Coordinates of N, CA, C and O in Angstrom, one line a residue:
M1417 N 143.8 -72.7 37.2 CA 142.4 -72.4 37.5 C 141.6 -72.6 36.2 O 141.9 -72.1 35.2
E1418 N 140.5 -73.3 36.3 CA 139.6 -73.6 35.2 C 138.8 -72.3 34.8 O 138.4 -71.6 35.7
T1419 N 138.6 -72.1 33.5 CA 137.8 -71.0 33.1 C 136.6 -71.6 32.4 O 136.7 -72.6 31.8
G1420 N 135.5 -70.8 32.4 CA 134.3 -71.2 31.7 C 133.5 -72.1 32.5 O 133.9 -72.8 33.5
T1421 N 132.2 -72.2 32.2 CA 131.3 -73.1 32.9 C 130.6 -73.9 31.8 O 130.5 -73.6 30.7
S1422 N 130.1 -75.1 32.2 CA 129.3 -75.9 31.3 C 128.0 -76.3 31.9 O 127.9 -76.4 33.1
G1423 N 127.0 -76.5 31.1 CA 125.7 -76.9 31.6 C 124.9 -75.6 32.0 O 125.4 -74.5 32.2
E1424 N 123.6 -75.8 32.2 CA 122.7 -74.8 32.6 C 122.0 -75.2 33.8 O 120.8 -75.3 33.8
T1425 N 122.7 -75.4 34.9 CA 122.1 -75.8 36.1 C 121.6 -74.6 36.9 O 122.0 -73.5 36.6
G1426 N 120.7 -74.8 37.8 CA 120.2 -73.7 38.6 C 121.2 -73.2 39.6 O 121.1 -72.1 40.0
H1427 N 122.1 -74.0 40.1 CA 123.1 -73.6 41.1 C 124.3 -72.9 40.4 O 124.6 -73.2 39.2
A1428 N 125.0 -72.1 41.1 CA 126.1 -71.3 40.5 C 127.4 -72.1 40.6 O 127.8 -72.6 41.6
E1429 N 128.0 -72.2 39.4 CA 129.4 -72.8 39.3 C 130.3 -71.6 39.2 O 130.5 -71.1 38.1
W1430 N 130.9 -71.2 40.3 CA 131.8 -70.0 40.2 C 133.1 -70.3 39.5 O 133.7 -71.3 39.7
V1431 N 133.5 -69.3 38.7 CA 134.8 -69.3 38.0 C 135.6 -68.1 38.4 O 135.1 -67.0 38.3
G1432 N 136.8 -68.3 38.7 CA 137.7 -67.2 39.1 C 138.4 -66.7 37.8 O 138.3 -67.2 36.7
L1433 N 139.1 -65.6 38.0 CA 139.8 -65.0 36.9 C 141.2 -65.6 36.7 O 141.8 -66.0 37.7
P1434 N 141.7 -65.7 35.5 CA 143.1 -66.2 35.3 C 144.1 -65.3 35.9 O 143.8 -64.1 36.2
G1435 N 145.3 -65.8 36.1 CA 146.3 -65.0 36.8 C 147.0 -63.9 36.0 O 147.7 -63.1 36.6
G1436 N 146.7 -63.8 34.7 CA 147.3 -62.7 33.9 C 146.9 -61.3 34.4 O 147.7 -60.4 34.4
L1437 N 145.7 -61.1 34.9 CA 145.3 -59.8 35.4 C 146.1 -59.4 36.7 O 146.5 -58.3 36.8
L1438 N 146.3 -60.4 37.5 CA 147.1 -60.1 38.7 C 148.5 -59.7 38.4 O 149.1 -58.8 38.9
R1439 N 149.1 -60.5 37.4 CA 150.5 -60.1 37.0 C 150.5 -58.7 36.4 O 151.5 -58.0 36.7
L1440 N 149.6 -58.4 35.6 CA 149.5 -57.0 35.0 C 149.4 -56.0 36.1 O 150.2 -55.0 36.1
R1441 N 148.5 -56.1 37.0 CA 148.3 -55.1 38.0 C 149.5 -55.0 38.9 O 149.9 -53.9 39.3
R1442 N 150.2 -56.1 39.3 CA 151.4 -56.0 40.1 C 152.5 -55.4 39.3 O 153.3 -54.7 39.9
L1443 N 152.6 -55.7 38.1 CA 153.7 -55.0 37.3 C 153.5 -53.5 37.2 O 154.4 -52.8 37.4
L1444 N 152.3 -53.1 37.1 CA 152.0 -51.6 37.1 C 152.3 -51.0 38.5 O 152.8 -49.9 38.6
L1445 N 152.0 -51.7 39.5 CA 152.3 -51.3 40.9 C 153.9 -51.1 41.0 O 154.3 -50.1 41.5
V1446 N 154.6 -52.1 40.6 CA 156.1 -52.0 40.7 C 156.6 -50.9 39.8 O 157.5 -50.1 40.2
T1447 N 156.0 -50.7 38.6 CA 156.5 -49.7 37.7 C 156.3 -48.3 38.3 O 157.1 -47.4 38.0
W1448 N 155.3 -48.1 39.1 CA 155.1 -46.8 39.7 C 155.8 -46.6 41.0 O 156.4 -45.6 41.3
A1449 N 155.8 -47.7 41.9 CA 156.3 -47.5 43.2 C 157.9 -47.4 43.3 O 158.4 -46.6 44.1
V1450 N 158.6 -48.2 42.5 CA 160.0 -48.2 42.6 C 160.6 -46.9 42.1 O 161.4 -46.3 42.8
P1451 N 160.2 -46.3 40.9 CA 160.7 -45.0 40.6 C 160.3 -43.9 41.6 O 161.1 -43.0 41.8
L1452 N 159.1 -44.0 42.1 CA 158.7 -43.0 43.2 C 159.6 -43.1 44.4 O 160.0 -42.1 45.0
A1453 N 159.9 -44.3 44.8 CA 160.8 -44.5 46.0 C 162.2 -43.9 45.7 O 162.8 -43.2 46.5
A1454 N 162.7 -44.3 44.5 CA 164.1 -43.8 44.1 C 164.1 -42.3 44.0 O 165.0 -41.6 44.5
G1455 N 163.1 -41.7 43.4 CA 163.0 -40.3 43.2 C 162.8 -39.5 44.5 O 163.5 -38.5 44.7
T1456 N 162.0 -40.1 45.4 CA 161.8 -39.4 46.7 C 163.1 -39.5 47.5 O 163.5 -38.5 48.1
A1457 N 163.8 -40.6 47.5 CA 165.1 -40.8 48.2 C 166.1 -39.8 47.7 O 166.8 -39.2 48.4
L1458 N 166.2 -39.8 46.4 CA 167.3 -38.9 45.8 C 167.0 -37.4 46.0 O 167.9 -36.7 46.4
L1459 N 165.7 -37.0 45.8 CA 165.4 -35.6 46.0 C 165.5 -35.2 47.4 O 166.1 -34.1 47.7
L1460 N 165.0 -36.0 48.4 CA 165.1 -35.6 49.8 C 166.6 -35.7 50.3 O 167.0 -35.0 51.1
G1461 N 167.3 -36.7 49.8 CA 168.7 -36.9 50.1 C 169.5 -35.7 49.7 O 170.4 -35.2 50.4
W1462 N 169.2 -35.2 48.5 CA 169.9 -34.0 47.9 C 169.5 -32.7 48.7 O 170.3 -31.9 49.0
A1463 N 168.2 -32.6 48.9 CA 167.7 -31.3 49.5 C 167.8 -31.2 51.0 O 168.1 -30.2 51.5
A1464 N 167.6 -32.3 51.7 CA 167.6 -32.3 53.2 C 168.6 -33.1 53.9 O 168.7 -33.1 55.1
G1465 N 169.3 -34.0 53.2 CA 170.4 -34.8 53.8 C 170.0 -36.3 53.7 O 168.9 -36.7 53.4
P1466 N 171.0 -37.1 54.0 CA 170.9 -38.5 53.8 C 169.8 -39.2 54.8 O 169.2 -40.2 54.4
V1467 N 169.6 -38.6 56.0 CA 168.6 -39.2 56.9 C 167.2 -39.1 56.2 O 166.4 -40.0 56.3
W1468 N 166.9 -38.0 55.6 CA 165.6 -37.8 55.0 C 165.4 -38.7 53.7 O 164.3 -38.9 53.3
A1469 N 166.5 -39.1 53.2 CA 166.4 -40.0 52.0 C 165.7 -41.3 52.3 O 165.1 -41.9 51.4
S1470 N 165.7 -41.7 53.6 CA 165.1 -42.9 54.0 C 163.5 -42.8 53.8 O 162.8 -43.8 53.9
A1471 N 163.0 -41.6 53.7 CA 161.6 -41.4 53.5 C 161.1 -42.1 52.2 O 159.9 -42.4 52.0
G1472 N 162.0 -42.4 51.3 CA 161.7 -43.1 50.0 C 161.1 -44.5 50.3 O 160.4 -45.1 49.5
A1473 N 161.5 -45.0 51.5 CA 161.0 -46.3 51.9 C 159.5 -46.4 52.1 O 158.9 -47.5 52.0
I1474 N 158.9 -45.2 52.2 CA 157.4 -45.2 52.4 C 156.8 -45.8 51.1 O 155.8 -46.6 51.2
W1475 N 157.4 -45.5 49.9 CA 156.8 -46.0 48.7 C 157.0 -47.5 48.6 O 156.2 -48.3 48.1
L1476 N 158.1 -48.0 49.2 CA 158.4 -49.5 49.2 C 157.4 -50.2 50.1 O 156.9 -51.3 49.8
L1477 N 157.0 -49.5 51.3 CA 156.0 -50.1 52.1 C 154.6 -50.1 51.4 O 153.9 -51.1 51.5
A1478 N 154.4 -49.1 50.7 CA 153.1 -49.0 49.9 C 153.1 -50.1 48.8 O 152.1 -50.7 48.5
L1479 N 154.3 -50.4 48.3 CA 154.4 -51.5 47.3 C 154.1 -52.8 47.9 O 153.3 -53.6 47.3
V1480 N 154.6 -53.1 49.1 CA 154.3 -54.4 49.8 C 152.8 -54.5 50.1 O 152.2 -55.5 49.9
W1481 N 152.3 -53.4 50.6 CA 150.9 -53.4 51.0 C 150.0 -53.5 49.8 O 149.0 -54.3 49.8
G1482 N 150.3 -52.8 48.7 CA 149.5 -52.9 47.5 C 149.6 -54.3 46.9 O 148.7 -54.8 46.3
W1483 N 150.8 -55.0 47.0 CA 151.0 -56.3 46.4 C 150.0 -57.3 47.1 O 149.4 -58.1 46.4
V1484 N 149.9 -57.2 48.4 CA 149.0 -58.1 49.1 C 147.5 -57.7 48.8 O 146.7 -58.6 48.5
L1485 N 147.2 -56.4 48.8 CA 145.8 -56.1 48.4 C 145.4 -56.4 47.0 O 144.2 -56.9 46.8
L1486 N 146.3 -56.3 46.1 CA 146.0 -56.7 44.7 C 145.7 -58.2 44.6 O 144.8 -58.7 43.9
G1487 N 146.4 -59.0 45.4 CA 146.1 -60.5 45.4 C 144.8 -60.8 46.0 O 144.0 -61.6 45.5
R1488 N 144.4 -60.1 47.1 CA 143.1 -60.3 47.7 C 142.0 -59.9 46.8 O 141.0 -60.6 46.6
N1489 N 142.2 -58.7 46.1 CA 141.1 -58.3 45.2 C 141.0 -59.2 44.0 O 139.9 -59.5 43.6
W1490 N 142.1 -59.7 43.5 CA 142.0 -60.6 42.3 C 141.3 -61.9 42.7 O 140.4 -62.4 41.9
R1491 N 141.6 -62.4 43.9 CA 140.9 -63.6 44.3 C 139.4 -63.4 44.6 O 138.6 -64.4 44.5
S1492 N 139.0 -62.2 44.8 CA 137.6 -61.9 45.1 C 136.7 -61.9 43.8 O 135.5 -62.1 43.9
W1493 N 137.3 -61.7 42.7 CA 136.5 -61.6 41.4 C 136.1 -63.0 41.0 O 137.0 -63.9 40.9
R1494 N 134.9 -63.2 40.7 CA 134.4 -64.5 40.1 C 133.1 -64.3 39.4 O 132.4 -63.3 39.6
Y1495 N 132.7 -65.2 38.5 CA 131.5 -65.1 37.8 C 130.9 -66.5 37.7 O 131.6 -67.5 37.8
A1496 N 129.6 -66.6 37.4 CA 128.9 -67.8 37.2 C 127.8 -67.7 36.2 O 127.0 -66.7 36.3
E1497 N 127.7 -68.6 35.3 CA 126.6 -68.6 34.3 C 125.5 -69.5 34.9 O 125.8 -70.7 35.2
R1498 N 124.3 -69.0 35.0 CA 123.2 -69.8 35.4 C 122.2 -69.9 34.3 O 122.4 -69.4 33.2
A1499 N 121.1 -70.6 34.5 CA 120.1 -70.8 33.4 C 119.5 -69.5 33.0 O 119.3 -69.4 31.8
D1500 N 119.2 -68.6 33.9 CA 118.5 -67.4 33.5 C 119.3 -66.1 33.7 O 118.8 -65.0 33.3
D1501 N 120.5 -66.2 34.3 CA 121.2 -64.9 34.6 C 122.7 -65.2 34.7 O 123.1 -66.4 34.8
L1502 N 123.4 -64.1 34.7 CA 124.9 -64.2 35.0 C 125.2 -63.5 36.3 O 124.7 -62.4 36.6
L1503 N 125.9 -64.2 37.2 CA 126.3 -63.6 38.5 C 127.8 -63.2 38.4 O 128.6 -63.9 37.9
I1504 N 128.0 -62.0 38.9 CA 129.4 -61.5 39.1 C 129.6 -61.0 40.5 O 128.8 -60.3 41.0
S1505 N 130.6 -61.6 41.1 CA 130.9 -61.3 42.5 C 132.3 -60.7 42.6 O 133.2 -61.2 42.0
R1506 N 132.5 -59.7 43.5 CA 133.8 -59.0 43.6 C 133.8 -58.3 44.9 O 132.8 -58.0 45.5
G1507 N 135.0 -57.9 45.3 CA 135.2 -57.1 46.5 C 135.7 -57.9 47.7 O 135.4 -59.0 47.9
V1508 N 136.5 -57.2 48.5 CA 137.1 -57.8 49.7 C 136.4 -57.2 50.9 O 135.7 -57.9 51.7
L1509 N 136.5 -55.9 51.1 CA 135.9 -55.3 52.3 C 134.4 -55.0 51.9 O 133.5 -55.3 52.7
W1510 N 134.2 -54.4 50.8 CA 132.8 -54.2 50.3 C 132.5 -55.1 49.2 O 132.9 -54.9 48.1
R1511 N 131.8 -56.2 49.6 CA 131.5 -57.2 48.6 C 130.3 -56.8 47.8 O 129.3 -56.3 48.3
A1512 N 130.3 -57.1 46.5 CA 129.2 -56.8 45.6 C 128.9 -58.0 44.8 O 129.9 -58.6 44.3
Q1513 N 127.7 -58.3 44.6 CA 127.3 -59.4 43.7 C 126.2 -58.8 42.7 O 125.2 -58.3 43.2
T1514 N 126.5 -58.9 41.5 CA 125.7 -58.4 40.4 C 125.0 -59.5 39.7 O 125.6 -60.5 39.4
V1515 N 123.7 -59.4 39.6 CA 122.9 -60.4 38.9 C 122.4 -59.8 37.6 O 121.6 -58.8 37.7
V1516 N 122.8 -60.3 36.5 CA 122.3 -59.7 35.2 C 121.5 -60.8 34.5 O 122.0 -61.7 34.0
P1517 N 120.2 -60.5 34.4 CA 119.3 -61.5 33.7 C 119.6 -61.4 32.2 O 119.8 -60.3 31.6
Y1518 N 119.7 -62.6 31.5 CA 120.0 -62.6 30.1 C 119.0 -61.8 29.3 O 119.4 -61.2 28.3
G1519 N 117.8 -61.8 29.6 CA 116.8 -61.1 28.9 C 116.9 -59.6 28.9 O 116.3 -58.9 28.1
R1520 N 117.6 -59.1 29.9 CA 117.8 -57.6 30.1 C 119.0 -57.1 29.4 O 119.2 -55.9 29.4
M1521 N 119.9 -58.0 28.9 CA 121.1 -57.5 28.3 C 120.8 -56.9 26.9 O 120.1 -57.4 26.1
Q1522 N 121.4 -55.7 26.7 CA 121.2 -55.0 25.4 C 122.5 -55.1 24.6 O 122.4 -55.1 23.3
L1523 N 123.7 -55.2 25.2 CA 124.9 -55.2 24.5 C 126.0 -55.9 25.3 O 126.1 -55.7 26.5
V1524 N 126.7 -56.8 24.7 CA 127.8 -57.4 25.3 C 129.0 -57.2 24.4 O 129.0 -57.5 23.3
E1525 N 130.1 -56.5 25.0 CA 131.2 -56.2 24.2 C 132.5 -56.7 24.9 O 132.6 -56.8 26.1
V1526 N 133.5 -57.1 24.0 CA 134.8 -57.5 24.5 C 135.8 -56.4 24.2 O 135.8 -55.9 23.1
T1527 N 136.5 -55.9 25.2 CA 137.5 -54.9 25.0 C 138.8 -55.3 25.5 O 138.9 -56.2 26.4
S1528 N 139.9 -54.8 24.9 CA 141.2 -55.1 25.3 C 142.2 -54.0 24.9 O 142.4 -53.7 23.7
G1529 N 142.7 -53.3 25.9 CA 143.6 -52.2 25.7 C 145.0 -52.7 25.4 O 145.3 -53.9 25.4
P1530 N 146.0 -51.8 25.1 CA 147.3 -52.3 24.7 C 148.0 -53.1 25.8 O 148.6 -54.1 25.5
L1531 N 147.9 -52.8 27.1 CA 148.5 -53.6 28.1 C 147.8 -54.9 28.3 O 148.5 -56.0 28.4
E1532 N 146.5 -54.9 28.2 CA 145.8 -56.2 28.3 C 146.1 -57.1 27.1 O 146.3 -58.3 27.3
R1533 N 146.3 -56.5 25.9 CA 146.7 -57.4 24.8 C 148.1 -57.9 25.0 O 148.3 -59.1 24.6
R1534 N 149.0 -57.1 25.5 CA 150.3 -57.6 25.8 C 150.3 -58.8 26.7 O 151.2 -59.7 26.6
F1535 N 149.4 -58.8 27.7 CA 149.3 -59.9 28.7 C 148.3 -61.0 28.3 O 148.1 -61.8 29.1
G1536 N 147.8 -60.9 27.1 CA 146.8 -61.9 26.6 C 145.5 -61.8 27.4 O 145.0 -62.9 27.8
L1537 N 145.0 -60.6 27.7 CA 143.8 -60.5 28.4 C 142.7 -59.7 27.7 O 143.0 -58.9 26.8
A1538 N 141.5 -59.9 28.1 CA 140.3 -59.1 27.5 C 139.3 -59.0 28.6 O 139.3 -59.7 29.6
S1539 N 138.4 -58.0 28.5 CA 137.3 -57.7 29.4 C 136.0 -57.9 28.7 O 135.9 -57.5 27.5
V1540 N 135.0 -58.4 29.4 CA 133.7 -58.5 28.9 C 132.8 -57.4 29.6 O 132.8 -57.4 30.8
Q1541 N 132.2 -56.5 28.8 CA 131.4 -55.5 29.4 C 129.9 -55.8 29.0 O 129.6 -56.0 27.8
L1542 N 129.0 -55.8 30.0 CA 127.6 -56.1 29.8 C 126.8 -54.8 30.0 O 127.0 -54.1 31.0
H1543 N 126.0 -54.4 29.0 CA 125.2 -53.2 29.1 C 123.7 -53.7 29.2 O 123.3 -54.5 28.4
T1544 N 123.0 -53.1 30.1 CA 121.5 -53.3 30.2 C 120.8 -52.0 30.1 O 121.5 -50.9 29.9
A1545 N 119.5 -52.0 30.1 CA 118.7 -50.8 30.0 C 119.0 -49.8 31.2 O 119.0 -48.6 31.0
A1546 N 119.2 -50.4 32.3 CA 119.5 -49.5 33.5 C 121.0 -49.4 33.6 O 121.7 -50.4 33.7
A1547 N 121.5 -48.2 33.6 CA 122.9 -47.9 33.7 C 123.6 -48.5 35.0 O 124.7 -48.8 35.0
A1548 N 122.8 -48.5 36.1 CA 123.3 -49.0 37.3 C 123.6 -50.5 37.3 O 124.4 -51.0 38.2
T1549 N 123.1 -51.2 36.4 CA 123.3 -52.7 36.4 C 124.3 -53.1 35.4 O 124.5 -54.3 35.1
D1550 N 125.0 -52.2 34.7 CA 126.1 -52.5 33.8 C 127.2 -53.3 34.6 O 127.5 -52.9 35.7
A1551 N 127.7 -54.3 34.0 CA 128.7 -55.1 34.7 C 129.9 -55.4 33.8 O 129.8 -55.4 32.6
K1552 N 131.0 -55.7 34.5 CA 132.2 -55.9 33.7 C 133.0 -57.1 34.4 O 133.0 -57.2 35.6
I1553 N 133.5 -58.0 33.5 CA 134.4 -59.0 34.0 C 135.7 -58.8 33.4 O 135.9 -59.0 32.2
P1554 N 136.7 -58.3 34.2 CA 138.0 -58.0 33.6 C 139.0 -59.2 33.6 O 138.8 -60.2 34.3
G1555 N 140.0 -59.1 32.8 CA 141.1 -60.1 32.9 C 140.9 -61.5 32.4 O 141.5 -62.4 32.9
L1556 N 140.0 -61.7 31.5 CA 139.7 -63.0 30.9 C 140.7 -63.3 29.8 O 141.2 -62.4 29.1
A1557 N 140.9 -64.5 29.5 CA 141.6 -64.9 28.3 C 140.8 -64.5 27.1 O 139.5 -64.6 27.2
P1558 N 141.4 -64.0 26.0 CA 140.6 -63.6 24.9 C 139.6 -64.6 24.3 O 138.5 -64.3 24.0
D1559 N 140.0 -65.9 24.3 CA 139.1 -66.9 23.8 C 137.9 -67.1 24.7 O 136.8 -67.3 24.3
E1560 N 138.2 -67.1 26.0 CA 137.1 -67.2 27.0 C 136.2 -66.0 26.9 O 134.9 -66.1 27.0
A1561 N 136.7 -64.8 26.7 CA 135.9 -63.6 26.6 C 135.0 -63.6 25.4 O 133.8 -63.3 25.5
Q1562 N 135.5 -64.1 24.3 CA 134.7 -64.2 23.1 C 133.6 -65.3 23.2 O 132.5 -65.1 22.8
R1563 N 134.0 -66.4 23.9 CA 133.1 -67.5 24.1 C 131.9 -67.0 25.0 O 130.7 -67.2 24.7
L1564 N 132.3 -66.3 26.1 CA 131.3 -65.7 27.0 C 130.4 -64.7 26.3 O 129.2 -64.7 26.4
R1565 N 131.0 -63.8 25.5 CA 130.2 -62.8 24.7 C 129.2 -63.5 23.8 O 128.0 -63.2 23.8
D1566 N 129.7 -64.5 23.0 CA 128.8 -65.2 22.1 C 127.7 -65.9 22.9 O 126.5 -65.9 22.5
R1567 N 128.0 -66.6 24.0 CA 127.0 -67.3 24.7 C 126.0 -66.4 25.4 O 124.8 -66.6 25.3
L1568 N 126.5 -65.3 25.9 CA 125.6 -64.3 26.5 C 124.7 -63.6 25.5 O 123.5 -63.4 25.8
T1569 N 125.2 -63.3 24.3 CA 124.4 -62.7 23.3 C 123.3 -63.7 22.8 O 122.2 -63.3 22.7
E1570 N 123.7 -65.0 22.7 CA 122.7 -66.0 22.2 C 121.6 -66.1 23.3 O 120.4 -66.2 23.0
L1571 N 122.0 -66.2 24.5 CA 121.0 -66.4 25.6 C 120.2 -65.1 25.7 O 119.0 -65.2 26.0
G1572 N 120.8 -64.0 25.6 CA 120.0 -62.7 25.7 C 119.0 -62.6 24.6 O 117.9 -62.2 24.8
E1573 N 119.4 -63.0 23.4 CA 118.4 -63.0 22.2 C 117.3 -63.9 22.5 O 116.1 -63.6 22.2
A1574 N 117.6 -65.1 23.0 CA 116.5 -66.1 23.2 C 115.6 -65.7 24.3 O 114.4 -65.8 24.2
R1575 N 116.1 -65.1 25.4 CA 115.3 -64.6 26.5 C 114.5 -63.4 26.2 O 113.3 -63.3 26.6
S1576 N 115.0 -62.5 25.4 CA 114.3 -61.2 25.1 C 113.2 -61.5 24.0 O 112.4 -60.6 23.9
A1577 N 113.3 -62.6 23.3 CA 112.3 -62.8 22.2 C 110.9 -63.0 22.9 O 109.9 -62.7 22.2
G1578 N 110.9 -63.5 24.1 CA 109.6 -63.7 24.7 C 109.0 -62.4 25.3 O 107.9 -62.4 25.8
L1579 N 109.7 -61.3 25.3 CA 109.2 -60.1 25.9 C 108.2 -59.4 25.0 O 108.3 -59.4 23.9

């Protein structure tokens, strides 16, 4: 999947997130669901008998369901750089599209926690004067996150100079 956009056209060139974020979230899902399934099966098997041990399979069903939902959620995230604003779209059931005008941006920061760094990911956080319009793009490659931060900062300074 291609990352980044080029040009400053009026129409939106949507860019999806790289696959590292999906791998990270699925790994976390497996890391929690498998021990919970084993622990539930062992505890109920010991306390109530072997028939009750099969209740641990509930966590495995949750794992399968979560696996599918994480894929759908990951595919729903995308962003587009336009001439005057940045568009961020996300959500499967409740879709949200955030429009952040470059001139209204006050701070653009790149963050990366320990797990994100391990998977080669970073997030771009956009802050505006109104707290309700703060936006975040998670799971970007660090180079793309820095490129996007620099570009948004440059465009924000240029647009706000006219205010």
